Amino acid sequence: MLRCLVLLMLALGIPTTLHAGALLARGDAFPAWTLSDQTGATVSSRDLAGKTYLLWFYPKAMTPGCTTEGDGLRDSFAAFQERRVEIFGVSFDPPAQNKAFVEAERFPFRLLSDDKRSLAVAVGWPTRPHSPSPVASRIWSGPTAGYAPSTVA
């Protein structure tokens, strides 16, 4: 079963050379961001203003847990489209690695590279791929019955 479908999967991490800020709390403004997708195209929160989108944070492409989660999003993609929700994956991987992940798993959504960890630090997400990452906040009723993803909303 899909471990978590996330609107935002925010987590606390062990500090590294980049120190994550405080975890976003319910009602906090989400920081502005600009990242490159798997093709090198730029995507920004400004471009998406007024639209509903889901940011799926995953630590590392082509790992078992991340693949299972991504496959669950892929398999539920039509339900998100019906609700006009655009999906974006966000990881520390470079665009080329995300491109390989999209191709291997046939993801119909874009994967964004936060390789400088700017968005991760801004939202308090772990700054290394395998930091302990307890999922934050509350249950959100997703588009598919049986899913109980954790989110900050």
Backbone as a printed PyTorch tensor [residue, N CA C, xyz], in Angstrom:
tensor([[[  0.8440,  -1.1870,   0.0000],
         [  0.0000,   0.0000,   0.0000],
         [  0.8840,   1.2430,   0.0000]],

        [[  0.3950,   2.2320,  -0.6260],
         [  1.1380,   3.4940,  -0.6890],
         [  1.3210,   4.0400,   0.7170]],

        [[  2.5620,   4.2490,   1.1150],
         [  2.8750,   4.7020,   2.4690],
         [  2.3460,   6.0960,   2.7070]],

        [[  2.5150,   6.9470,   1.7560],
         [  1.9450,   8.2880,   1.9550],
         [  1.8310,   9.0170,   0.6380]],

        [[  0.6570,   9.5570,   0.4180],
         [  0.4330,  10.5210,  -0.6620],
         [  0.5300,  11.8590,   0.0110]],

        [[  1.3260,  12.7190,  -0.5040],
         [  1.5160,  13.9430,   0.2470],
         [  1.1780,  15.1850,  -0.5380]],

        [[  0.5130,  16.0950,   0.1170],
         [  0.3910,  17.4480,  -0.3940],
         [  1.7190,  18.1260,  -0.1220]],

        [[  2.1870,  17.9890,   1.0670],
         [  3.5440,  18.3730,   1.4350],
         [  4.0240,  17.3680,   2.4610]],

        [[  5.0990,  16.6490,   2.1430],
         [  5.6780,  15.7610,   3.1360],
         [  6.8630,  16.5000,   3.7240]],

        [[  6.6330,  17.0590,   4.8620],
         [  7.6560,  17.8560,   5.5210],
         [  8.1900,  17.0540,   6.6950]],

        [[  9.4640,  17.1020,   6.9070],
         [ 10.0490,  16.2840,   7.9500],
         [ 11.1720,  17.0110,   8.6650]],

        [[ 11.4680,  16.5380,   9.8340],
         [ 12.5980,  17.0550,  10.5920],
         [ 13.8100,  16.2100,  10.2540]],

        [[ 14.9830,  16.8260,  10.1810],
         [ 16.1780,  16.0610,   9.8540],
         [ 17.3190,  16.3590,  10.7920]],

        [[ 18.3140,  15.5230,  10.7200],
         [ 19.5370,  15.7460,  11.4730],
         [ 20.3110,  16.8520,  10.7660]],

        [[ 20.7440,  17.8840,  11.4820],
         [ 21.4660,  18.9760,  10.8170],
         [ 22.7370,  18.4900,  10.1230]],

        [[ 23.0010,  19.0640,   8.9700],
         [ 24.2200,  18.7760,   8.2190],
         [ 24.8710,  20.1140,   7.9300]],

        [[ 25.6580,  20.1960,   6.8690],
         [ 26.2890,  21.4700,   6.5360],
         [ 25.2500,  22.5180,   6.1740]],

        [[ 24.1020,  22.0950,   5.6450],
         [ 22.9750,  22.9950,   5.4470],
         [ 21.9930,  22.7040,   6.5680]],

        [[ 21.5420,  23.7140,   7.2400],
         [ 20.6450,  23.4990,   8.3620],
         [ 19.2230,  23.8300,   7.9480]],

        [[ 18.3670,  22.8380,   8.0780],
         [ 16.9670,  23.0580,   7.7640],
         [ 16.3830,  24.0490,   8.7510]],

        [[ 15.4770,  24.8750,   8.2680],
         [ 14.7840,  25.8010,   9.1480],
         [ 13.7460,  25.0390,   9.9520]],

        [[ 12.9420,  25.7680,  10.6710],
         [ 11.8780,  25.1530,  11.4410],
         [ 10.8500,  24.5550,  10.4850]],

        [[ 10.2870,  23.4640,  10.8930],
         [  9.2470,  22.8150,  10.1100],
         [  8.0740,  23.7740,   9.9450]],

        [[  7.5410,  23.8680,   8.7460],
         [  6.3760,  24.7210,   8.5340],
         [  5.2130,  24.2150,   9.3790]],

        [[  4.4530,  25.1270,   9.8860],
         [  3.2700,  24.7860,  10.6710],
         [  2.0240,  25.1300,   9.8710]],

        [[  0.9090,  24.5730,  10.2780],
         [ -0.3540,  24.8630,   9.6220],
         [ -0.5600,  26.3780,   9.5860]],

        [[ -0.9070,  26.8710,   8.4130],
         [ -1.1550,  28.2920,   8.2450],
         [  0.0570,  29.1160,   7.8420]],

        [[  1.2690,  28.5460,   7.9420],
         [  2.4680,  29.2700,   7.5180],
         [  2.4330,  29.4800,   6.0080]],

        [[  2.9500,  30.6100,   5.5670],
         [  3.0700,  30.8530,   4.1280],
         [  4.1510,  29.9330,   3.5750]],

        [[  3.8760,  29.3190,   2.4480],
         [  4.8650,  28.4590,   1.8170],
         [  5.8490,  29.3520,   1.0760]],

        [[  7.1480,  29.0610,   1.1820],
         [  8.1350,  29.9350,   0.5330],
         [  8.0510,  29.8730,  -0.9940]],

        [[  8.3990,  30.9750,  -1.6170],
         [  8.4950,  31.0010,  -3.0800],
         [  9.6690,  30.1160,  -3.4870]],

        [[  9.5550,  29.4780,  -4.6430],
         [ 10.6170,  28.5780,  -5.0850],
         [ 10.6850,  28.5530,  -6.6040]],

        [[ 11.8650,  28.1990,  -7.1010],
         [ 12.1090,  27.9640,  -8.5200],
         [ 13.0620,  26.7880,  -8.6190]],

        [[ 12.6550,  25.7430,  -9.3380],
         [ 13.4620,  24.5350,  -9.4850],
         [ 13.4230,  24.0730, -10.9360]],

        [[ 14.3740,  23.2200, -11.3210],
         [ 14.4080,  22.6400, -12.6710],
         [ 13.7760,  21.2590, -12.6550]],

        [[ 13.0290,  20.9560, -13.7220],
         [ 12.4560,  19.6170, -13.8260],
         [ 13.4410,  18.6760, -14.5090]],

        [[ 12.9970,  17.4660, -14.7830],
         [ 13.8800,  16.4320, -15.3390],
         [ 14.3660,  16.7450, -16.7460]],

        [[ 13.7520,  17.7180, -17.4190],
         [ 14.2090,  18.1020, -18.7630],
         [ 15.0870,  19.3480, -18.7290]],

        [[ 15.2060,  19.9390, -17.5280],
         [ 15.9580,  21.1760, -17.3950],
         [ 15.0830,  22.4150, -17.4530]],

        [[ 13.7830,  22.2430, -17.7180],
         [ 12.8560,  23.3720, -17.7460],
         [ 12.6360,  23.8940, -16.3270]],

        [[ 12.4780,  25.2000, -16.2160],
         [ 12.2740,  25.8310, -14.9200],
         [ 10.7900,  25.8300, -14.5480]],

        [[ 10.5300,  25.5220, -13.2860],
         [  9.1770,  25.5610, -12.7270],
         [  9.2630,  26.4050, -11.4650]],

        [[  8.3060,  27.3150, -11.2790],
         [  8.3390,  28.1380, -10.0740],
         [  6.9590,  28.2510,  -9.4530]],

        [[  6.9550,  28.5740,  -8.1770],
         [  5.6850,  28.7950,  -7.4930],
         [  4.9440,  29.9740,  -8.1300]],

        [[  5.6770,  30.9190,  -8.6480],
         [  5.0440,  32.0630,  -9.3210],
         [  4.2770,  31.5880, -10.5590]],

        [[  4.8630,  30.6590, -11.3340],
         [  4.1890,  30.1210, -12.5210],
         [  2.9000,  29.3950, -12.1590]],

        [[  2.8570,  28.8420, -10.9560],
         [  1.7300,  28.0220, -10.5270],
         [  0.7260,  28.7870,  -9.6570]],

        [[  0.9450,  30.0670,  -9.4780],
         [  0.0580,  30.8710,  -8.6290],
         [ -1.3930,  30.7150,  -9.0810]],

        [[ -2.2730,  30.4700,  -8.1260],
         [ -3.6930,  30.3090,  -8.4110],
         [ -4.0870,  28.9010,  -8.7980]],

        [[ -3.1180,  28.0140,  -8.9720],
         [ -3.4030,  26.6240,  -9.3260],
         [ -3.2290,  25.7520,  -8.0860]],

        [[ -3.8550,  24.5870,  -8.1200],
         [ -3.6880,  23.6200,  -7.0470],
         [ -2.6590,  22.6010,  -7.4910]],

        [[ -1.6410,  22.4040,  -6.6590],
         [ -0.6170,  21.4310,  -7.0000],
         [ -0.1530,  20.7140,  -5.7490]],

        [[  0.3730,  19.5440,  -5.9710],
         [  0.8710,  18.6900,  -4.9210],
         [  2.3790,  18.5870,  -5.0680]],

        [[  3.1150,  18.8460,  -4.0070],
         [  4.5580,  18.6350,  -4.0050],
         [  4.8260,  17.3670,  -3.2150]],

        [[  5.3260,  16.3590,  -3.9020],
         [  5.6770,  15.0880,  -3.2790],
         [  7.1790,  15.1190,  -3.0360]],

        [[  7.5740,  15.2550,  -1.7850],
         [  8.9910,  15.2560,  -1.4350],
         [  9.4470,  13.8160,  -1.2410]],

        [[ 10.4870,  13.4550,  -1.9630],
         [ 11.0730,  12.1200,  -1.8140],
         [ 12.5820,  12.2900,  -1.7800]],

        [[ 13.2750,  11.5130,  -0.9420],
         [ 14.7060,  11.7560,  -0.7730],
         [ 15.6130,  11.2990,  -1.9100]],

        [[ 15.2900,  10.1990,  -2.5860],
         [ 16.2340,   9.6680,  -3.5750],
         [ 15.4880,   8.8660,  -4.6310]],

        [[ 15.7500,   9.1880,  -5.8850],
         [ 15.1300,   8.4700,  -7.0000],
         [ 15.5660,   7.0160,  -7.0340]],

        [[ 14.6630,   6.2000,  -7.5010],
         [ 14.9020,   4.7780,  -7.7580],
         [ 15.2940,   3.9860,  -6.5150]],

        [[ 14.8050,   4.3970,  -5.3650],
         [ 14.9580,   3.6050,  -4.1510],
         [ 13.6000,   2.9490,  -3.8880]],

        [[ 13.5830,   1.8490,  -3.1620],
         [ 12.3220,   1.1050,  -3.0110],
         [ 11.1440,   1.9200,  -2.4790]],

        [[ 11.3290,   2.6480,  -1.3920],
         [ 10.2210,   3.4110,  -0.8210],
         [  9.7400,   4.5160,  -1.7430]],

        [[ 10.6910,   5.2450,  -2.3250],
         [ 10.3310,   6.3550,  -3.2160],
         [  9.6510,   5.8410,  -4.4850]],

        [[ 10.1070,   4.7140,  -4.9730],
         [  9.4920,   4.1360,  -6.1600],
         [  8.0630,   3.7080,  -5.8600]],

        [[  7.8420,   3.0820,  -4.7180],
         [  6.4940,   2.6620,  -4.3340],
         [  5.5700,   3.8690,  -4.2230]],

        [[  6.0460,   4.9360,  -3.5680],
         [  5.2340,   6.1390,  -3.4310],
         [  4.9410,   6.7610,  -4.7960]],

        [[  5.9680,   6.8960,  -5.6250],
         [  5.7910,   7.4760,  -6.9560],
         [  4.8430,   6.6600,  -7.8110]],

        [[  4.9540,   5.3340,  -7.7290],
         [  4.0570,   4.4700,  -8.4950],
         [  2.6130,   4.6520,  -8.0350]],

        [[  2.4200,   4.8650,  -6.7290],
         [  1.0720,   5.1150,  -6.2260],
         [  0.4920,   6.4070,  -6.7740]],

        [[  1.3260,   7.4400,  -6.8440],
         [  0.8740,   8.7020,  -7.4380],
         [  0.5750,   8.5120,  -8.9230]],

        [[  1.4490,   7.7860,  -9.6030],
         [  1.2260,   7.5140, -11.0330],
         [ -0.1030,   6.7850, -11.2270]],

        [[ -0.3550,   5.7830, -10.3930],
         [ -1.5670,   4.9790, -10.5360],
         [ -2.8260,   5.7570, -10.1630]],

        [[ -2.6870,   6.8200,  -9.3840],
         [ -3.8180,   7.6690,  -8.9850],
         [ -3.8710,   8.9710,  -9.7730]],

        [[ -3.0370,   9.0950, -10.7800],
         [ -2.8880,  10.3410, -11.5170],
         [ -4.2170,  10.8610, -12.0780]],

        [[ -5.0380,   9.9690, -12.6220],
         [ -6.3160,  10.3940, -13.2090],
         [ -7.2180,  11.0470, -12.1680]],

        [[ -7.2120,  10.5230, -10.9350],
         [ -8.0370,  11.0960,  -9.8730],
         [ -7.5760,  12.5140,  -9.5380]],

        [[ -6.2670,  12.7380,  -9.5680],
         [ -5.7520,  14.0850,  -9.3210],
         [ -6.1120,  15.0150, -10.4790]],

        [[ -6.0030,  14.5110, -11.7040],
         [ -6.3560,  15.3290, -12.8650],
         [ -7.8210,  15.7520, -12.8210]],

        [[ -8.6980,  14.8220, -12.4320],
         [-10.1230,  15.1410, -12.3380],
         [-10.3700,  16.2980, -11.3810]],

        [[ -9.5260,  16.4090, -10.3720],
         [ -9.6680,  17.4710,  -9.3800],
         [ -8.7730,  18.6780,  -9.6910]],

        [[ -8.1770,  18.6490, -10.8710],
         [ -7.3050,  19.7340, -11.3530],
         [ -6.1290,  19.9970, -10.4160]],

        [[ -5.5360,  18.9040,  -9.9340],
         [ -4.3560,  18.9910,  -9.0820],
         [ -3.1580,  18.5190,  -9.8950]],

        [[ -2.1670,  19.3870, -10.0430],
         [ -0.9480,  19.0250, -10.7520],
         [  0.0510,  18.4640,  -9.7390]],

        [[  0.7200,  17.3820, -10.0940],
         [  1.6720,  16.7130,  -9.2070],
         [  3.0980,  17.0410,  -9.6350]],

        [[  3.9430,  17.3260,  -8.6460],
         [  5.3740,  17.5050,  -8.8510],
         [  6.1080,  16.7300,  -7.7680]],

        [[  7.0900,  15.9310,  -8.1690],
         [  7.9760,  15.3130,  -7.2000],
         [  9.1550,  16.2490,  -6.9640]],

        [[  9.6790,  16.2720,  -5.7340],
         [ 10.8280,  17.1170,  -5.3980],
         [ 11.8570,  16.2670,  -4.6700]],

        [[ 13.0920,  16.2470,  -5.1880],
         [ 14.1610,  15.4920,  -4.5340],
         [ 15.4800,  16.2370,  -4.6450]],

        [[ 16.5030,  15.6780,  -4.0260],
         [ 17.8530,  16.2340,  -4.0910],
         [ 18.5930,  15.7710,  -5.3480]],

        [[ 17.9830,  14.9060,  -6.1100],
         [ 18.6360,  14.3420,  -7.2850],
         [ 18.7910,  15.3670,  -8.3990]],

        [[ 19.8490,  15.2340,  -9.2090],
         [ 19.9980,  16.1330, -10.3600],
         [ 18.9520,  15.8080, -11.4300]],

        [[ 18.6800,  16.7530, -12.3290],
         [ 17.6690,  16.5140, -13.3640],
         [ 17.8750,  15.2230, -14.1570]],

        [[ 19.1010,  14.8860, -14.4850],
         [ 19.3480,  13.6640, -15.2760],
         [ 18.8830,  12.4150, -14.5330]],

        [[ 19.1040,  12.3600, -13.2380],
         [ 18.6640,  11.2020, -12.4630],
         [ 17.1340,  11.1690, -12.3610]],

        [[ 16.5350,  12.3420, -12.2130],
         [ 15.0690,  12.3960, -12.2000],
         [ 14.4880,  11.9790, -13.5480]],

        [[ 15.1740,  12.3440, -14.6310],
         [ 14.7150,  11.9430, -15.9640],
         [ 14.7150,  10.4180, -16.0970]],

        [[ 15.7630,   9.7780, -15.6140],
         [ 15.8320,   8.3160, -15.6500],
         [ 14.7110,   7.7030, -14.8100]],

        [[ 14.3950,   8.3160, -13.6800],
         [ 13.3280,   7.8350, -12.8010],
         [ 11.9700,   7.9560, -13.4960]],

        [[ 11.7090,   9.0930, -14.1350],
         [ 10.4630,   9.3020, -14.8770],
         [ 10.3220,   8.2360, -15.9620]],

        [[ 11.3960,   8.0010, -16.7030],
         [ 11.3460,   7.0370, -17.8020],
         [ 11.1730,   5.6100, -17.2900]],

        [[ 11.8840,   5.2460, -16.2350],
         [ 11.8130,   3.8870, -15.7050],
         [ 10.4280,   3.5630, -15.1420]],

        [[  9.8080,   4.5480, -14.4900],
         [  8.5260,   4.2990, -13.8210],
         [  7.3200,   4.8310, -14.5900]],

        [[  7.5730,   5.4410, -15.7690],
         [  6.5020,   5.9870, -16.6040],
         [  5.6290,   6.9900, -15.8280]],

        [[  6.2860,   7.8800, -15.0990],
         [  5.5530,   8.9000, -14.3590],
         [  4.9710,   9.9200, -15.3290]],

        [[  3.6980,  10.2420, -15.1890],
         [  3.0800,  11.2450, -16.0550],
         [  3.2340,  12.6630, -15.4910]],

        [[  4.0100,  12.8170, -14.4390],
         [  4.2070,  14.1110, -13.7890],
         [  5.6870,  14.4470, -13.7710]],

        [[  5.9760,  15.7060, -13.5000],
         [  7.3490,  16.1970, -13.5320],
         [  8.0270,  16.0080, -12.1750]],

        [[  9.3300,  15.7510, -12.2430],
         [ 10.1480,  15.6420, -11.0390],
         [ 11.0930,  16.8320, -11.0050]],

        [[ 11.1240,  17.5110,  -9.8680],
         [ 11.9140,  18.7240,  -9.7170],
         [ 13.1640,  18.4480,  -8.9080]],

        [[ 14.2380,  19.1060,  -9.2880],
         [ 15.5290,  18.9260,  -8.6320],
         [ 15.8030,  20.0630,  -7.6610]],

        [[ 15.8730,  19.7100,  -6.3840],
         [ 16.2670,  20.6730,  -5.3460],
         [ 17.6950,  20.3280,  -4.9280]],

        [[ 18.5840,  20.2240,  -5.9220],
         [ 19.9480,  19.7700,  -5.6600],
         [ 20.7600,  20.7490,  -4.8200]],

        [[ 20.3470,  21.9930,  -4.7430],
         [ 21.0090,  22.9620,  -3.8490],
         [ 20.3280,  23.0030,  -2.4830]],

        [[ 19.2490,  22.2340,  -2.3580],
         [ 18.4980,  22.0710,  -1.1100],
         [ 17.8490,  23.3670,  -0.6070]],

        [[ 17.6270,  24.3150,  -1.4910],
         [ 17.0580,  25.6030,  -1.0830],
         [ 15.6230,  25.4640,  -0.5800]],

        [[ 14.7910,  24.7170,  -1.2840],
         [ 13.4160,  24.5330,  -0.8380],
         [ 13.3820,  23.6470,   0.4090]],

        [[ 14.2040,  22.6210,   0.4280],
         [ 14.2510,  21.7310,   1.6010],
         [ 14.5710,  22.5050,   2.8700]],

        [[ 15.5700,  23.3600,   2.8060],
         [ 15.9540,  24.1600,   3.9660],
         [ 14.8190,  25.1110,   4.3480]],

        [[ 14.1880,  25.7200,   3.3450],
         [ 13.1390,  26.6990,   3.6080],
         [ 11.9190,  26.0970,   4.2990]],

        [[ 11.6230,  24.8350,   4.0290],
         [ 10.4370,  24.2140,   4.6250],
         [ 10.7660,  23.2970,   5.8010]],

        [[ 12.0670,  23.1400,   6.1100],
         [ 12.4440,  22.3090,   7.2470],
         [ 12.5340,  20.8300,   6.9340]],

        [[ 12.6130,  20.4890,   5.6560],
         [ 12.7410,  19.0990,   5.2420],
         [ 14.1830,  18.6620,   5.4590]],

        [[ 14.4660,  17.3710,   5.6770],
         [ 15.8480,  16.9320,   5.8810],
         [ 16.7450,  17.3660,   4.7320]],

        [[ 17.9850,  17.6530,   5.0480],
         [ 18.9110,  18.1190,   4.0170],
         [ 19.8440,  17.0220,   3.5340]],

        [[ 19.5890,  15.7790,   3.9090],
         [ 20.3040,  14.6630,   3.3180],
         [ 19.2980,  13.5650,   2.9930]],

        [[ 19.5970,  12.7670,   1.9630],
         [ 18.6150,  11.8000,   1.4880],
         [ 18.0930,  10.8140,   2.5280]],

        [[ 18.8940,  10.3410,   3.4400],
         [ 18.4050,   9.2900,   4.3280],
         [ 18.3290,   9.7300,   5.7780]],

        [[ 18.0760,  11.0310,   6.0050],
         [ 17.8560,  11.5190,   7.3590],
         [ 16.5580,  10.9220,   7.8890]],

        [[ 16.4840,  10.7050,   9.1950],
         [ 15.1940,  10.2760,   9.7400],
         [ 14.1420,  11.3090,   9.3600]],

        [[ 12.9840,  10.8630,   8.9520],
         [ 11.9950,  11.8130,   8.4650],
         [ 10.5920,  11.4850,   8.9490]],

        [[ 10.3220,  11.7380,  10.2220],
         [  8.9420,  11.5400,  10.6650],
         [  8.0360,  12.5050,   9.9150]],

        [[  6.9580,  12.0040,   9.3910],
         [  6.0430,  12.8310,   8.6070],
         [  5.2580,  13.7350,   9.5480]],

        [[  5.0450,  14.9430,   9.1110],
         [  4.4170,  15.9480,   9.9680],
         [  2.9270,  16.0780,   9.7410]],

        [[  2.2610,  16.4600,  10.7260],
         [  0.9890,  17.1400,  10.8120],
         [ -0.2660,  16.3010,  10.8140]],

        [[ -1.1090,  16.3570,   9.8000],
         [ -2.4560,  15.8350,   9.9580],
         [ -2.8620,  14.9580,   8.7850]],

        [[ -3.9700,  14.2900,   8.9530],
         [ -4.5180,  13.4450,   7.8890],
         [ -5.3080,  14.3150,   6.9160]],

        [[ -5.1110,  14.0480,   5.6580],
         [ -5.8230,  14.7370,   4.5830],
         [ -6.5700,  13.6860,   3.7970]],

        [[ -7.8290,  13.8970,   3.5220],
         [ -8.5850,  12.8990,   2.7670],
         [ -8.2640,  13.0740,   1.2950]],

        [[ -7.5120,  12.1240,   0.7630],
         [ -7.0420,  12.1950,  -0.6140],
         [ -8.1300,  11.8790,  -1.6070]],

        [[ -7.7810,  11.9000,  -2.8890],
         [ -8.7740,  11.7230,  -3.9330],
         [ -9.2440,  10.2910,  -4.1030]],

        [[ -8.5390,   9.3350,  -3.4920],
         [ -8.8840,   7.9380,  -3.6790],
         [ -9.2300,   7.3220,  -2.3390]],

        [[-10.3380,   6.6600,  -2.2410],
         [-10.7410,   6.0320,  -0.9870],
         [ -9.6400,   5.0830,  -0.5030]],

        [[ -9.4300,   5.0720,   0.7770],
         [ -8.4180,   4.1890,   1.3480],
         [ -7.0900,   4.8500,   1.5810]],

        [[ -6.8780,   6.0290,   1.0280],
         [ -5.6290,   6.7390,   1.2340],
         [ -5.7860,   7.6730,   2.4290]],

        [[ -4.8020,   7.7050,   3.2830],
         [ -4.8020,   8.6280,   4.4230],
         [ -3.4610,   9.2980,   4.4990]],

        [[ -3.1370,  10.1540,   3.5460],
         [ -1.8290,  10.7800,   3.5090],
         [ -1.6500,  11.8310,   4.5970]],

        [[ -0.4250,  12.0540,   4.9660],
         [ -0.1050,  13.0480,   5.9850],
         [  0.3490,  14.3370,   5.3050]],

        [[ -0.1530,  15.4430,   5.8050],
         [  0.1480,  16.7210,   5.1670],
         [  0.1820,  17.8550,   6.1870]],

        [[  0.7040,  18.9390,   5.7470],
         [  0.5230,  20.1970,   6.4640],
         [ -0.3890,  21.0230,   5.5770]],

        [[ -1.5200,  21.4050,   6.0730],
         [ -2.4710,  22.1480,   5.2480],
         [ -3.1420,  23.2200,   6.0660]]])
